[in-house]
């Protein structure tokens, strides 16, 4: 999992001495993930699973903070219209510190105070 401000290694809630490695959501199974990895890494992971050093857990919910989201992802949380394409969500934006000034397109002005 490669996201800014999100650590891909999390502490397990059930066993604080264990760690959870977050993998990208594009892989839905272990076999799919292993087929996309280099052979050297695949053999290391298979050996760890075989010796019970590693267990496979699916799915795992992660709370992603807003500072780890893109502007489109933030706006999509506020404007969940399926018919609005991501390219049409914003006209432009400007960041001043942690404050964003967003210029919405005319069709999205009803969401101005959301």
Tab-separated table of N, CA and C in Angstrom:
chain	number	residue	atom	x	y	z
A	1	UNK	N	0.867	-1.174	0.000
A	1	UNK	CA	0.000	0.000	0.000
A	1	UNK	C	0.901	1.221	0.000
A	2	UNK	N	0.780	2.033	-1.020
A	2	UNK	CA	1.594	3.246	-1.117
A	2	UNK	C	0.680	4.456	-1.098
A	3	UNK	N	0.571	5.076	0.054
A	3	UNK	CA	-0.216	6.292	0.218
A	3	UNK	C	0.581	7.225	1.098
A	4	UNK	N	0.556	8.518	0.789
A	4	UNK	CA	1.250	9.452	1.685
A	4	UNK	C	0.592	9.462	3.052
A	5	UNK	N	1.388	9.575	4.081
A	5	UNK	CA	0.932	9.665	5.476
A	5	UNK	C	0.214	8.426	5.987
A	6	UNK	N	0.368	7.287	5.321
A	6	UNK	CA	-0.212	6.025	5.805
A	6	UNK	C	0.916	5.000	5.871
A	7	UNK	N	1.183	4.510	7.069
A	7	UNK	CA	2.231	3.520	7.265
A	7	UNK	C	1.708	2.159	6.807
A	8	UNK	N	2.392	1.494	5.868
A	8	UNK	CA	1.903	0.199	5.399
A	8	UNK	C	2.077	-0.932	6.413
A	9	UNK	N	2.807	-0.687	7.491
A	9	UNK	CA	2.962	-1.681	8.553
A	9	UNK	C	2.198	-1.178	9.772
A	10	UNK	N	1.152	-1.907	10.153
A	10	UNK	CA	0.291	-1.521	11.266
A	10	UNK	C	0.446	-2.515	12.414
A	11	UNK	N	0.236	-2.051	13.633
A	11	UNK	CA	0.232	-2.930	14.806
A	11	UNK	C	-1.124	-3.621	14.870
A	12	UNK	N	-1.111	-4.924	15.095
A	12	UNK	CA	-2.355	-5.681	15.195
A	12	UNK	C	-3.117	-5.266	16.444
A	13	UNK	N	-4.425	-5.053	16.304
A	13	UNK	CA	-5.264	-4.690	17.446
A	13	UNK	C	-5.417	-5.856	18.416
A	14	UNK	N	-5.389	-7.077	17.898
A	14	UNK	CA	-5.634	-8.271	18.705
A	14	UNK	C	-4.367	-8.824	19.354
A	15	UNK	N	-3.224	-8.558	18.733
A	15	UNK	CA	-1.947	-9.038	19.265
A	15	UNK	C	-0.903	-7.937	19.057
A	16	UNK	N	-0.697	-7.086	20.053
A	16	UNK	CA	0.214	-5.941	19.896
A	16	UNK	C	1.646	-6.303	19.524
A	17	UNK	N	2.048	-7.547	19.730
A	17	UNK	CA	3.395	-7.957	19.350
A	17	UNK	C	3.473	-8.379	17.877
A	18	UNK	N	2.337	-8.406	17.181
A	18	UNK	CA	2.277	-8.784	15.758
A	18	UNK	C	2.100	-7.543	14.896
A	19	UNK	N	2.544	-7.611	13.663
A	19	UNK	CA	2.414	-6.507	12.706
A	19	UNK	C	1.597	-6.965	11.512
A	20	UNK	N	0.891	-6.025	10.921
A	20	UNK	CA	0.081	-6.293	9.733
A	20	UNK	C	0.671	-5.482	8.591
A	21	UNK	N	0.947	-6.141	7.480
A	21	UNK	CA	1.462	-5.470	6.290
A	21	UNK	C	0.290	-5.212	5.357
A	22	UNK	N	0.025	-3.949	5.078
A	22	UNK	CA	-1.089	-3.581	4.208
A	22	UNK	C	-0.646	-3.670	2.750
A	23	UNK	N	-1.433	-4.379	1.969
A	23	UNK	CA	-1.158	-4.569	0.546
A	23	UNK	C	-2.203	-3.782	-0.235
A	24	UNK	N	-1.874	-3.383	-1.422
A	24	UNK	CA	-2.779	-2.608	-2.259
A	24	UNK	C	-4.121	-3.307	-2.457
A	25	UNK	N	-5.187	-2.527	-2.533
A	25	UNK	CA	-6.527	-3.084	-2.707
A	25	UNK	C	-6.737	-3.696	-4.089
A	26	UNK	N	-5.802	-3.477	-5.005
A	26	UNK	CA	-5.962	-4.046	-6.342
A	26	UNK	C	-5.769	-5.565	-6.349
A	27	UNK	N	-5.155	-6.120	-5.307
A	27	UNK	CA	-4.977	-7.567	-5.210
A	27	UNK	C	-6.060	-8.135	-4.304
A	28	UNK	N	-6.813	-9.076	-4.836
A	28	UNK	CA	-7.933	-9.637	-4.072
A	28	UNK	C	-7.611	-10.996	-3.461
A	29	UNK	N	-6.465	-11.569	-3.824
A	29	UNK	CA	-6.087	-12.858	-3.249
A	29	UNK	C	-4.574	-12.930	-3.121
A	30	UNK	N	-4.118	-13.847	-2.291
A	30	UNK	CA	-2.684	-14.029	-2.092
A	30	UNK	C	-2.015	-14.486	-3.381
A	31	UNK	N	-2.654	-15.392	-4.101
A	31	UNK	CA	-2.058	-15.899	-5.349
A	31	UNK	C	-1.912	-14.780	-6.376
A	32	UNK	N	-2.871	-13.878	-6.429
A	32	UNK	CA	-2.791	-12.743	-7.353
A	32	UNK	C	-1.619	-11.826	-6.984
A	33	UNK	N	-1.447	-11.587	-5.697
A	33	UNK	CA	-0.334	-10.765	-5.222
A	33	UNK	C	0.999	-11.428	-5.534
A	34	UNK	N	1.117	-12.706	-5.221
A	34	UNK	CA	2.383	-13.413	-5.445
A	34	UNK	C	2.754	-13.468	-6.915
A	35	UNK	N	1.766	-13.577	-7.793
A	35	UNK	CA	2.072	-13.628	-9.228
A	35	UNK	C	2.591	-12.291	-9.749
A	36	UNK	N	2.305	-11.197	-9.037
A	36	UNK	CA	2.773	-9.873	-9.461
A	36	UNK	C	4.125	-9.510	-8.853
A	37	UNK	N	4.632	-10.339	-7.946
A	37	UNK	CA	5.883	-10.036	-7.246
A	37	UNK	C	7.072	-10.708	-7.916
A	38	UNK	N	8.283	-10.181	-7.656
A	38	UNK	CA	9.494	-10.863	-8.138
A	38	UNK	C	9.621	-12.248	-7.498
A	39	UNK	N	10.237	-13.176	-8.187
A	39	UNK	CA	10.347	-14.562	-7.728
A	39	UNK	C	11.045	-14.640	-6.371
A	40	UNK	N	12.088	-13.819	-6.155
A	40	UNK	CA	12.826	-13.873	-4.888
A	40	UNK	C	11.897	-13.543	-3.716
A	41	UNK	N	11.082	-12.513	-3.862
A	41	UNK	CA	10.154	-12.116	-2.800
A	41	UNK	C	9.080	-13.167	-2.600
A	42	UNK	N	8.612	-13.758	-3.669
A	42	UNK	CA	7.562	-14.774	-3.593
A	42	UNK	C	8.010	-15.962	-2.756
A	43	UNK	N	9.218	-16.421	-2.984
A	43	UNK	CA	9.697	-17.589	-2.234
A	43	UNK	C	9.863	-17.269	-0.751
A	44	UNK	N	10.295	-16.062	-0.415
A	44	UNK	CA	10.436	-15.657	0.991
A	44	UNK	C	9.075	-15.647	1.673
A	45	UNK	N	8.076	-15.088	1.007
A	45	UNK	CA	6.732	-15.019	1.594
A	45	UNK	C	6.118	-16.414	1.726
A	46	UNK	N	6.264	-17.240	0.701
A	46	UNK	CA	5.731	-18.610	0.775
A	46	UNK	C	6.361	-19.390	1.913
A	47	UNK	N	7.677	-19.255	2.091
A	47	UNK	CA	8.361	-19.941	3.193
A	47	UNK	C	7.852	-19.452	4.542
A	48	UNK	N	7.638	-18.151	4.681
A	48	UNK	CA	7.148	-17.587	5.948
A	48	UNK	C	5.738	-18.083	6.257
A	49	UNK	N	4.908	-18.213	5.227
A	49	UNK	CA	3.549	-18.726	5.428
A	49	UNK	C	3.598	-20.210	5.804
A	50	UNK	N	4.448	-20.984	5.126
A	50	UNK	CA	4.565	-22.417	5.399
A	50	UNK	C	5.054	-22.701	6.817
A	51	UNK	N	5.920	-21.856	7.343
A	51	UNK	CA	6.461	-22.063	8.695
A	51	UNK	C	5.625	-21.364	9.761
A	52	UNK	N	4.493	-20.814	9.378
A	52	UNK	CA	3.558	-20.116	10.281
A	52	UNK	C	4.142	-18.854	10.916
A	53	UNK	N	5.196	-18.312	10.312
A	53	UNK	CA	5.726	-17.029	10.779
A	53	UNK	C	4.809	-15.895	10.346
A	54	UNK	N	4.082	-16.140	9.271
A	54	UNK	CA	3.182	-15.140	8.693
A	54	UNK	C	1.827	-15.783	8.489
A	55	UNK	N	0.770	-15.043	8.788
A	55	UNK	CA	-0.567	-15.526	8.469
A	55	UNK	C	-1.240	-14.514	7.542
A	56	UNK	N	-2.076	-15.019	6.685
A	56	UNK	CA	-2.756	-14.175	5.704
A	56	UNK	C	-4.115	-13.784	6.266
A	57	UNK	N	-4.361	-12.481	6.347
A	57	UNK	CA	-5.622	-11.957	6.864
A	57	UNK	C	-6.255	-11.084	5.793
A	58	UNK	N	-7.523	-11.305	5.522
A	58	UNK	CA	-8.245	-10.466	4.577
A	58	UNK	C	-9.645	-10.289	5.086
A	59	UNK	N	-10.349	-9.283	4.813
A	59	UNK	CA	-9.866	-7.931	4.517
A	59	UNK	C	-9.494	-7.205	5.806
A	60	UNK	N	-8.926	-6.043	5.661
A	60	UNK	CA	-8.512	-5.249	6.810
A	60	UNK	C	-8.908	-3.806	6.542
A	61	UNK	N	-9.620	-3.201	7.466
A	61	UNK	CA	-10.096	-1.833	7.282
A	61	UNK	C	-9.076	-0.839	7.844
A	62	UNK	N	-8.780	0.177	7.047
A	62	UNK	CA	-7.825	1.198	7.449
A	62	UNK	C	-8.521	2.551	7.389
A	63	UNK	N	-8.393	3.325	8.453
A	63	UNK	CA	-8.906	4.693	8.449
A	63	UNK	C	-7.831	5.604	7.878
A	64	UNK	N	-8.114	6.175	6.724
A	64	UNK	CA	-7.146	7.032	6.041
A	64	UNK	C	-7.448	8.481	6.402
A	65	UNK	N	-6.472	9.211	6.944
A	65	UNK	CA	-6.704	10.617	7.294
A	65	UNK	C	-6.834	11.481	6.043
A	66	UNK	N	-7.502	12.609	6.180
A	66	UNK	CA	-7.716	13.478	5.030
A	66	UNK	C	-6.417	13.950	4.400
A	67	UNK	N	-5.365	14.119	5.190
A	67	UNK	CA	-4.116	14.597	4.602
A	67	UNK	C	-3.438	13.537	3.735
A	68	UNK	N	-3.960	12.312	3.724
A	68	UNK	CA	-3.438	11.262	2.858
A	68	UNK	C	-4.258	11.133	1.574
A	69	UNK	N	-5.310	11.943	1.438
A	69	UNK	CA	-6.175	11.881	0.256
A	69	UNK	C	-5.795	12.974	-0.743
A	70	UNK	N	-6.081	12.716	-2.007
A	70	UNK	CA	-5.917	13.745	-3.024
A	70	UNK	C	-7.115	14.690	-2.951
A	71	UNK	N	-7.030	15.816	-3.639
A	71	UNK	CA	-8.141	16.767	-3.648
A	71	UNK	C	-9.401	16.098	-4.224
A	72	UNK	N	-9.252	15.307	-5.291
A	72	UNK	CA	-10.401	14.614	-5.881
A	72	UNK	C	-11.037	13.661	-4.872
A	73	UNK	N	-10.229	12.920	-4.128
A	73	UNK	CA	-10.763	11.979	-3.150
A	73	UNK	C	-11.499	12.701	-2.025
A	74	UNK	N	-10.987	13.848	-1.584
A	74	UNK	CA	-11.668	14.641	-0.549
A	74	UNK	C	-13.011	15.154	-1.066
A	75	UNK	N	-13.006	15.711	-2.264
A	75	UNK	CA	-14.249	16.240	-2.835
A	75	UNK	C	-15.257	15.123	-3.085
A	76	UNK	N	-14.781	13.947	-3.452
A	76	UNK	CA	-15.675	12.806	-3.705
A	76	UNK	C	-16.394	12.407	-2.414
A	77	UNK	N	-15.794	12.643	-1.247
A	77	UNK	CA	-16.451	12.349	0.025
A	77	UNK	C	-17.617	13.302	0.273
A	78	UNK	N	-17.499	14.522	-0.238
A	78	UNK	CA	-18.534	15.540	-0.031
A	78	UNK	C	-19.557	15.520	-1.163
A	79	UNK	N	-19.098	15.269	-2.383
A	79	UNK	CA	-19.950	15.295	-3.578
A	79	UNK	C	-19.966	13.881	-4.169
A	80	UNK	N	-20.830	12.998	-3.657
A	80	UNK	CA	-20.815	11.604	-4.088
A	80	UNK	C	-21.638	11.306	-5.338
A	81	UNK	N	-21.790	12.270	-6.206
A	81	UNK	CA	-22.595	12.045	-7.399
A	81	UNK	C	-21.863	11.127	-8.369
A	82	UNK	N	-22.468	10.017	-8.702
A	82	UNK	CA	-21.840	9.047	-9.595
A	82	UNK	C	-21.663	9.601	-11.003
A	83	UNK	N	-22.563	10.498	-11.421
A	83	UNK	CA	-22.483	11.011	-12.797
A	83	UNK	C	-21.440	12.112	-12.979
A	84	UNK	N	-20.830	12.577	-11.891
A	84	UNK	CA	-19.803	13.607	-11.982
A	84	UNK	C	-18.441	12.932	-12.095
A	85	UNK	N	-17.742	13.214	-13.181
A	85	UNK	CA	-16.409	12.656	-13.371
A	85	UNK	C	-15.429	13.383	-12.458
A	86	UNK	N	-14.352	12.700	-12.097
A	86	UNK	CA	-13.344	13.315	-11.231
A	86	UNK	C	-12.781	14.588	-11.837
A	87	UNK	N	-12.627	14.629	-13.172
A	87	UNK	CA	-12.088	15.823	-13.826
A	87	UNK	C	-13.020	17.021	-13.692
A	88	UNK	N	-14.314	16.767	-13.477
A	88	UNK	CA	-15.297	17.848	-13.372
A	88	UNK	C	-15.533	18.298	-11.932
A	89	UNK	N	-14.886	17.666	-10.968
A	89	UNK	CA	-15.138	17.999	-9.572
A	89	UNK	C	-14.647	19.390	-9.197
A	90	UNK	N	-13.531	19.807	-9.694
A	90	UNK	CA	-12.983	21.089	-9.276
A	90	UNK	C	-12.572	21.923	-10.475
A	91	UNK	N	-12.688	23.216	-10.304
A	91	UNK	CA	-12.171	24.118	-11.325
A	91	UNK	C	-10.694	24.339	-11.074
A	92	UNK	N	-10.367	24.780	-9.878
A	92	UNK	CA	-8.981	24.950	-9.454
A	92	UNK	C	-8.969	25.039	-7.937
A	93	UNK	N	-7.795	24.933	-7.349
A	93	UNK	CA	-7.692	25.094	-5.905
A	93	UNK	C	-6.339	25.679	-5.552
A	94	UNK	N	-6.294	26.250	-4.374
A	94	UNK	CA	-5.072	26.864	-3.879
A	94	UNK	C	-4.930	26.486	-2.411
A	95	UNK	N	-3.742	26.112	-2.008
A	95	UNK	CA	-3.487	25.746	-0.616
A	95	UNK	C	-2.691	26.848	0.066
A	96	UNK	N	-3.166	27.240	1.246
A	96	UNK	CA	-2.438	28.169	2.096
A	96	UNK	C	-2.316	27.482	3.448
A	97	UNK	N	-1.154	26.916	3.710
A	97	UNK	CA	-0.989	26.116	4.923
A	97	UNK	C	-1.853	24.878	4.837
A	98	UNK	N	-2.783	24.738	5.772
A	98	UNK	CA	-3.689	23.591	5.773
A	98	UNK	C	-5.080	23.954	5.277
A	99	UNK	N	-5.228	25.164	4.758
A	99	UNK	CA	-6.530	25.631	4.276
A	99	UNK	C	-6.524	25.597	2.747
A	100	UNK	N	-7.589	25.017	2.182
A	100	UNK	CA	-7.721	24.943	0.727
A	100	UNK	C	-8.861	25.839	0.263
A	101	UNK	N	-8.593	26.619	-0.759
A	101	UNK	CA	-9.638	27.426	-1.413
A	101	UNK	C	-9.935	26.728	-2.730
A	102	UNK	N	-11.174	26.250	-2.882
A	102	UNK	CA	-11.551	25.471	-4.061
A	102	UNK	C	-12.547	26.260	-4.888
A	103	UNK	N	-12.269	26.385	-6.175
A	103	UNK	CA	-13.199	27.008	-7.115
A	103	UNK	C	-13.999	25.893	-7.775
A	104	UNK	N	-15.278	25.817	-7.414
A	104	UNK	CA	-16.142	24.774	-7.972
A	104	UNK	C	-16.712	25.209	-9.310
A	105	UNK	N	-16.992	24.235	-10.130
A	105	UNK	CA	-17.664	24.515	-11.410
A	105	UNK	C	-19.125	24.842	-11.108
A	106	UNK	N	-19.795	25.526	-12.031
A	106	UNK	CA	-21.165	26.002	-11.824
A	106	UNK	C	-22.137	24.888	-11.443
A	107	UNK	N	-22.011	23.727	-12.033
A	107	UNK	CA	-22.933	22.616	-11.764
A	107	UNK	C	-22.813	22.107	-10.324
A	108	UNK	N	-21.695	22.402	-9.668
A	108	UNK	CA	-21.460	21.893	-8.315
A	108	UNK	C	-21.655	22.952	-7.240
A	109	UNK	N	-22.119	24.139	-7.604
A	109	UNK	CA	-22.302	25.211	-6.633
A	109	UNK	C	-23.295	24.875	-5.497
A	110	UNK	N	-24.305	24.011	-5.696
A	110	UNK	CA	-25.150	23.641	-4.562
A	110	UNK	C	-24.358	23.006	-3.409
A	111	UNK	N	-23.192	22.482	-3.686
A	111	UNK	CA	-22.376	21.841	-2.653
A	111	UNK	C	-21.370	22.806	-2.025
A	112	UNK	N	-21.496	24.077	-2.339
A	112	UNK	CA	-20.533	25.081	-1.883
A	112	UNK	C	-20.396	25.112	-0.367
A	113	UNK	N	-21.450	24.930	0.370
A	113	UNK	CA	-21.418	25.013	1.837
A	113	UNK	C	-21.369	23.643	2.502
A	114	UNK	N	-21.132	22.584	1.742
A	114	UNK	CA	-21.104	21.215	2.294
A	114	UNK	C	-19.907	21.002	3.191
